[in-house]
């Protein structure tokens, strides 16, 4: 399975997750999305490096249009592709519409791009008005990439859709519009961390 350039880079990213794995993430991104070679910039590199620095919680704060959601979507796709049979990515924001116009929109775009007809990404995209997702196997509802809307406000009770997924290998949770969503996702964090080799929570928000 590690004979083509993309899978080699994804394998090297996975086994070097804490350290120089970001270089192999970048190389995999260039293979999947060749135009990223032209638009690669300092902050994208910093975000990839932070993802591979061993932190279990990362915050990405900055002004609007600073590519936070864009870069997080690339990280989400690459994290899952590195072991799609055993990894889960959960992306959340205040509403499904916010997800569609921000991070989930980027994830769909990156997943469906076909620059290289020789690259066949695993899994399938399932569009839905309530629970869009990408699954490796439709019979497996644990491993994949899932979009979850959260309520705005201060109620700290975690949304039911946030808990209960325990992948075999890794769990990446990305909260977009983190300054506005229900803070209950923080109460779900101990549940997410149970029984996985790799866990990371990434929270994105515009600075005041």
mmCIF file of C-alpha atoms in Angstrom:
data_model
loop_
_atom_site.group_PDB
_atom_site.id
_atom_site.type_symbol
_atom_site.label_atom_id
_atom_site.label_comp_id
_atom_site.label_asym_id
_atom_site.label_seq_id
_atom_site.Cartn_x
_atom_site.Cartn_y
_atom_site.Cartn_z
ATOM 1 C CA UNK A 1 0.000 0.000 0.000
ATOM 2 C CA UNK A 2 3.015 2.355 0.318
ATOM 3 C CA UNK A 3 4.324 2.200 -3.244
ATOM 4 C CA UNK A 4 2.909 5.423 -4.696
ATOM 5 C CA UNK A 5 4.228 8.890 -3.722
ATOM 6 C CA UNK A 6 1.049 10.044 -1.950
ATOM 7 C CA UNK A 7 0.774 7.002 0.304
ATOM 8 C CA UNK A 8 4.491 7.110 1.043
ATOM 9 C CA UNK A 9 4.190 10.728 2.224
ATOM 10 C CA UNK A 10 1.066 9.946 4.267
ATOM 11 C CA UNK A 11 2.807 6.954 5.865
ATOM 12 C CA UNK A 12 5.863 9.068 6.758
ATOM 13 C CA UNK A 13 3.574 11.774 8.201
ATOM 14 C CA UNK A 14 1.831 9.159 10.336
ATOM 15 C CA UNK A 15 4.982 7.606 11.778
ATOM 16 C CA UNK A 16 6.625 11.014 12.293
ATOM 17 C CA UNK A 17 3.510 12.715 13.669
ATOM 18 C CA UNK A 18 5.385 14.410 16.505
ATOM 19 C CA UNK A 19 8.282 16.085 14.755
ATOM 20 C CA UNK A 20 8.975 16.410 11.047
ATOM 21 C CA UNK A 21 5.654 14.904 9.998
ATOM 22 C CA UNK A 22 4.500 18.322 8.831
ATOM 23 C CA UNK A 23 7.001 18.167 5.946
ATOM 24 C CA UNK A 24 5.373 14.979 4.687
ATOM 25 C CA UNK A 25 1.942 16.559 5.182
ATOM 26 C CA UNK A 26 3.062 19.447 2.999
ATOM 27 C CA UNK A 27 4.413 17.072 0.348
ATOM 28 C CA UNK A 28 1.148 15.115 0.373
ATOM 29 C CA UNK A 29 -0.801 18.368 0.040
ATOM 30 C CA UNK A 30 1.257 19.339 -3.008
ATOM 31 C CA UNK A 31 0.543 15.959 -4.592
ATOM 32 C CA UNK A 32 -3.184 16.231 -3.926
ATOM 33 C CA UNK A 33 -3.592 19.921 -4.678
ATOM 34 C CA UNK A 34 -0.696 21.094 -6.927
ATOM 35 C CA UNK A 35 -1.781 24.754 -6.857
ATOM 36 C CA UNK A 36 -0.895 24.850 -3.137
ATOM 37 C CA UNK A 37 2.756 25.076 -4.159
ATOM 38 C CA UNK A 38 1.984 28.571 -5.450
ATOM 39 C CA UNK A 39 -0.145 29.692 -2.497
ATOM 40 C CA UNK A 40 1.832 28.088 0.354
ATOM 41 C CA UNK A 41 2.648 30.727 2.965
ATOM 42 C CA UNK A 42 4.225 31.225 6.377
ATOM 43 C CA UNK A 43 1.040 30.800 8.416
ATOM 44 C CA UNK A 44 0.034 27.579 6.670
ATOM 45 C CA UNK A 45 3.444 26.182 7.556
ATOM 46 C CA UNK A 46 3.102 27.324 11.181
ATOM 47 C CA UNK A 47 -0.296 25.617 11.414
ATOM 48 C CA UNK A 48 1.031 22.361 9.958
ATOM 49 C CA UNK A 49 4.006 22.503 12.340
ATOM 50 C CA UNK A 50 1.767 23.120 15.359
ATOM 51 C CA UNK A 51 -0.398 20.152 14.379
ATOM 52 C CA UNK A 52 2.691 17.911 14.481
ATOM 53 C CA UNK A 53 4.287 19.416 17.599
ATOM 54 C CA UNK A 54 2.661 17.069 20.117
ATOM 55 C CA UNK A 55 -0.027 19.434 21.433
ATOM 56 C CA UNK A 56 -3.396 17.925 22.268
ATOM 57 C CA UNK A 57 -5.074 21.364 22.106
ATOM 58 C CA UNK A 58 -4.410 24.151 19.581
ATOM 59 C CA UNK A 59 -6.127 27.496 19.126
ATOM 60 C CA UNK A 60 -5.995 29.355 15.831
ATOM 61 C CA UNK A 61 -6.911 32.995 16.409
ATOM 62 C CA UNK A 62 -6.751 35.718 13.816
ATOM 63 C CA UNK A 63 -8.690 38.108 11.667
ATOM 64 C CA UNK A 64 -11.244 37.167 9.052
ATOM 65 C CA UNK A 65 -9.901 35.921 5.707
ATOM 66 C CA UNK A 66 -6.626 34.714 7.239
ATOM 67 C CA UNK A 67 -7.108 31.154 5.863
ATOM 68 C CA UNK A 68 -7.631 29.526 9.275
ATOM 69 C CA UNK A 69 -10.567 27.362 8.189
ATOM 70 C CA UNK A 70 -8.917 26.684 4.819
ATOM 71 C CA UNK A 71 -5.722 25.359 6.433
ATOM 72 C CA UNK A 72 -7.626 23.415 9.097
ATOM 73 C CA UNK A 73 -9.612 21.706 6.325
ATOM 74 C CA UNK A 74 -6.367 20.577 4.658
ATOM 75 C CA UNK A 75 -5.131 19.242 8.001
ATOM 76 C CA UNK A 76 -8.439 17.409 8.515
ATOM 77 C CA UNK A 77 -8.275 15.654 5.133
ATOM 78 C CA UNK A 78 -4.598 14.698 5.502
ATOM 79 C CA UNK A 79 -5.030 13.457 9.083
ATOM 80 C CA UNK A 80 -7.855 11.152 7.997
ATOM 81 C CA UNK A 81 -6.138 9.971 4.801
ATOM 82 C CA UNK A 82 -3.091 8.909 6.820
ATOM 83 C CA UNK A 83 -5.197 6.050 8.274
ATOM 84 C CA UNK A 84 -8.770 6.258 6.962
ATOM 85 C CA UNK A 85 -9.850 2.865 8.322
ATOM 86 C CA UNK A 86 -9.027 3.838 11.916
ATOM 87 C CA UNK A 87 -9.304 7.636 12.267
ATOM 88 C CA UNK A 88 -12.118 10.063 12.997
ATOM 89 C CA UNK A 89 -12.298 13.778 12.278
ATOM 90 C CA UNK A 90 -15.141 15.821 13.726
ATOM 91 C CA UNK A 91 -15.703 19.384 12.526
ATOM 92 C CA UNK A 92 -18.229 21.609 14.248
ATOM 93 C CA UNK A 93 -19.572 25.154 14.109
ATOM 94 C CA UNK A 94 -22.678 27.030 15.214
ATOM 95 C CA UNK A 95 -24.923 25.806 12.383
ATOM 96 C CA UNK A 96 -24.738 23.451 9.431
ATOM 97 C CA UNK A 97 -24.940 26.466 7.128
ATOM 98 C CA UNK A 98 -21.881 27.983 8.819
ATOM 99 C CA UNK A 99 -20.070 24.687 8.326
ATOM 100 C CA UNK A 100 -21.038 24.539 4.648
ATOM 101 C CA UNK A 101 -19.800 28.056 3.992
ATOM 102 C CA UNK A 102 -16.591 27.612 5.979
ATOM 103 C CA UNK A 103 -14.571 24.543 6.980
ATOM 104 C CA UNK A 104 -16.904 21.810 5.707
ATOM 105 C CA UNK A 105 -17.151 23.625 2.386
ATOM 106 C CA UNK A 106 -13.356 23.510 2.097
ATOM 107 C CA UNK A 107 -13.262 19.827 3.104
ATOM 108 C CA UNK A 108 -15.786 18.935 0.385
ATOM 109 C CA UNK A 109 -13.820 20.946 -2.152
ATOM 110 C CA UNK A 110 -10.484 19.361 -1.265
ATOM 111 C CA UNK A 111 -11.952 15.857 -1.188
ATOM 112 C CA UNK A 112 -13.610 16.129 -4.594
ATOM 113 C CA UNK A 113 -10.822 17.911 -6.508
ATOM 114 C CA UNK A 114 -9.523 15.765 -9.353
ATOM 115 C CA UNK A 115 -6.242 17.245 -10.473
ATOM 116 C CA UNK A 116 -4.607 13.870 -10.889
ATOM 117 C CA UNK A 117 -6.858 11.168 -12.304
ATOM 118 C CA UNK A 118 -4.389 8.569 -11.034
ATOM 119 C CA UNK A 119 -5.156 9.512 -7.409
ATOM 120 C CA UNK A 120 -8.245 7.754 -6.128
ATOM 121 C CA UNK A 121 -9.085 8.890 -2.611
ATOM 122 C CA UNK A 122 -10.667 6.298 -0.332
ATOM 123 C CA UNK A 123 -14.193 6.504 0.977
ATOM 124 C CA UNK A 124 -17.268 8.348 -0.199
ATOM 125 C CA UNK A 125 -18.827 11.752 0.456
ATOM 126 C CA UNK A 126 -22.400 11.616 1.763
ATOM 127 C CA UNK A 127 -24.219 14.917 1.385
ATOM 128 C CA UNK A 128 -27.035 15.523 3.851
ATOM 129 C CA UNK A 129 -29.134 18.379 5.173
ATOM 130 C CA UNK A 130 -28.506 17.196 8.735
ATOM 131 C CA UNK A 131 -25.336 15.078 8.910
ATOM 132 C CA UNK A 132 -22.893 15.354 5.989
ATOM 133 C CA UNK A 133 -19.887 13.056 6.238
ATOM 134 C CA UNK A 134 -17.133 11.180 4.474
ATOM 135 C CA UNK A 135 -16.946 7.473 5.299
ATOM 136 C CA UNK A 136 -14.308 4.918 4.359
ATOM 137 C CA UNK A 137 -16.934 2.186 4.604
ATOM 138 C CA UNK A 138 -20.658 3.010 4.752
ATOM 139 C CA UNK A 139 -21.122 0.198 7.283
ATOM 140 C CA UNK A 140 -18.612 1.861 9.622
ATOM 141 C CA UNK A 141 -20.114 4.986 11.192
ATOM 142 C CA UNK A 142 -17.171 5.599 13.537
ATOM 143 C CA UNK A 143 -14.239 6.205 11.190
ATOM 144 C CA UNK A 144 -14.550 9.101 8.785
ATOM 145 C CA UNK A 145 -14.995 12.882 8.684
ATOM 146 C CA UNK A 146 -18.195 14.220 10.231
ATOM 147 C CA UNK A 147 -19.827 17.681 10.251
ATOM 148 C CA UNK A 148 -21.727 18.507 13.452
ATOM 149 C CA UNK A 149 -23.681 21.747 14.072
ATOM 150 C CA UNK A 150 -23.503 23.176 17.584
ATOM 151 C CA UNK A 151 -25.813 25.696 19.187
ATOM 152 C CA UNK A 152 -24.586 29.175 19.931
ATOM 153 C CA UNK A 153 -24.769 30.423 23.500
ATOM 154 C CA UNK A 154 -23.386 29.647 26.931
ATOM 155 C CA UNK A 155 -25.093 26.356 27.802
ATOM 156 C CA UNK A 156 -22.258 23.997 28.708
ATOM 157 C CA UNK A 157 -24.137 20.721 28.189
ATOM 158 C CA UNK A 158 -22.351 18.812 25.406
ATOM 159 C CA UNK A 159 -24.370 18.084 22.275
ATOM 160 C CA UNK A 160 -25.235 14.388 21.948
ATOM 161 C CA UNK A 161 -23.648 14.254 18.484
ATOM 162 C CA UNK A 162 -20.254 15.083 19.967
ATOM 163 C CA UNK A 163 -19.738 12.005 22.108
ATOM 164 C CA UNK A 164 -19.693 8.294 21.540
ATOM 165 C CA UNK A 165 -17.198 8.026 18.676
ATOM 166 C CA UNK A 166 -14.080 6.104 19.723
ATOM 167 C CA UNK A 167 -11.823 5.412 16.729
ATOM 168 C CA UNK A 168 -9.122 2.755 16.834
ATOM 169 C CA UNK A 169 -6.198 5.081 16.109
ATOM 170 C CA UNK A 170 -6.707 8.857 16.064
ATOM 171 C CA UNK A 171 -9.298 11.539 16.762
ATOM 172 C CA UNK A 172 -9.091 15.119 15.503
ATOM 173 C CA UNK A 173 -11.812 17.552 16.629
ATOM 174 C CA UNK A 174 -11.956 20.955 14.928
ATOM 175 C CA UNK A 175 -14.286 23.633 16.321
ATOM 176 C CA UNK A 176 -14.803 26.495 13.871
ATOM 177 C CA UNK A 177 -16.218 29.802 15.137
ATOM 178 C CA UNK A 178 -15.022 28.667 18.564
ATOM 179 C CA UNK A 179 -15.777 32.057 20.149
ATOM 180 C CA UNK A 180 -19.479 31.661 19.359
ATOM 181 C CA UNK A 181 -20.343 27.987 19.747
ATOM 182 C CA UNK A 182 -21.759 26.300 22.818
ATOM 183 C CA UNK A 183 -18.787 25.637 25.147
ATOM 184 C CA UNK A 184 -20.127 22.143 25.854
ATOM 185 C CA UNK A 185 -17.532 20.750 23.463
ATOM 186 C CA UNK A 186 -14.974 21.266 26.251
ATOM 187 C CA UNK A 187 -16.924 18.815 28.416
ATOM 188 C CA UNK A 188 -16.784 16.279 25.568
ATOM 189 C CA UNK A 189 -12.986 16.410 25.395
ATOM 190 C CA UNK A 190 -12.303 13.748 28.096
ATOM 191 C CA UNK A 191 -14.644 11.384 26.213
ATOM 192 C CA UNK A 192 -12.823 11.984 22.930
ATOM 193 C CA UNK A 193 -9.414 11.279 24.439
ATOM 194 C CA UNK A 194 -10.319 7.814 25.698
ATOM 195 C CA UNK A 195 -8.688 4.832 24.015
ATOM 196 C CA UNK A 196 -7.008 6.584 21.083
ATOM 197 C CA UNK A 197 -3.328 6.745 20.171
ATOM 198 C CA UNK A 198 -3.551 10.339 18.932
ATOM 199 C CA UNK A 199 -5.967 13.048 20.000
ATOM 200 C CA UNK A 200 -6.042 16.732 19.125
ATOM 201 C CA UNK A 201 -8.574 19.498 19.643
ATOM 202 C CA UNK A 202 -8.241 22.497 17.332
ATOM 203 C CA UNK A 203 -10.328 25.587 18.088
ATOM 204 C CA UNK A 204 -10.619 28.375 15.518
ATOM 205 C CA UNK A 205 -11.890 31.888 16.128
ATOM 206 C CA UNK A 206 -11.533 35.503 15.092
ATOM 207 C CA UNK A 207 -9.650 37.692 17.559
ATOM 208 C CA UNK A 208 -11.556 40.534 19.220
#
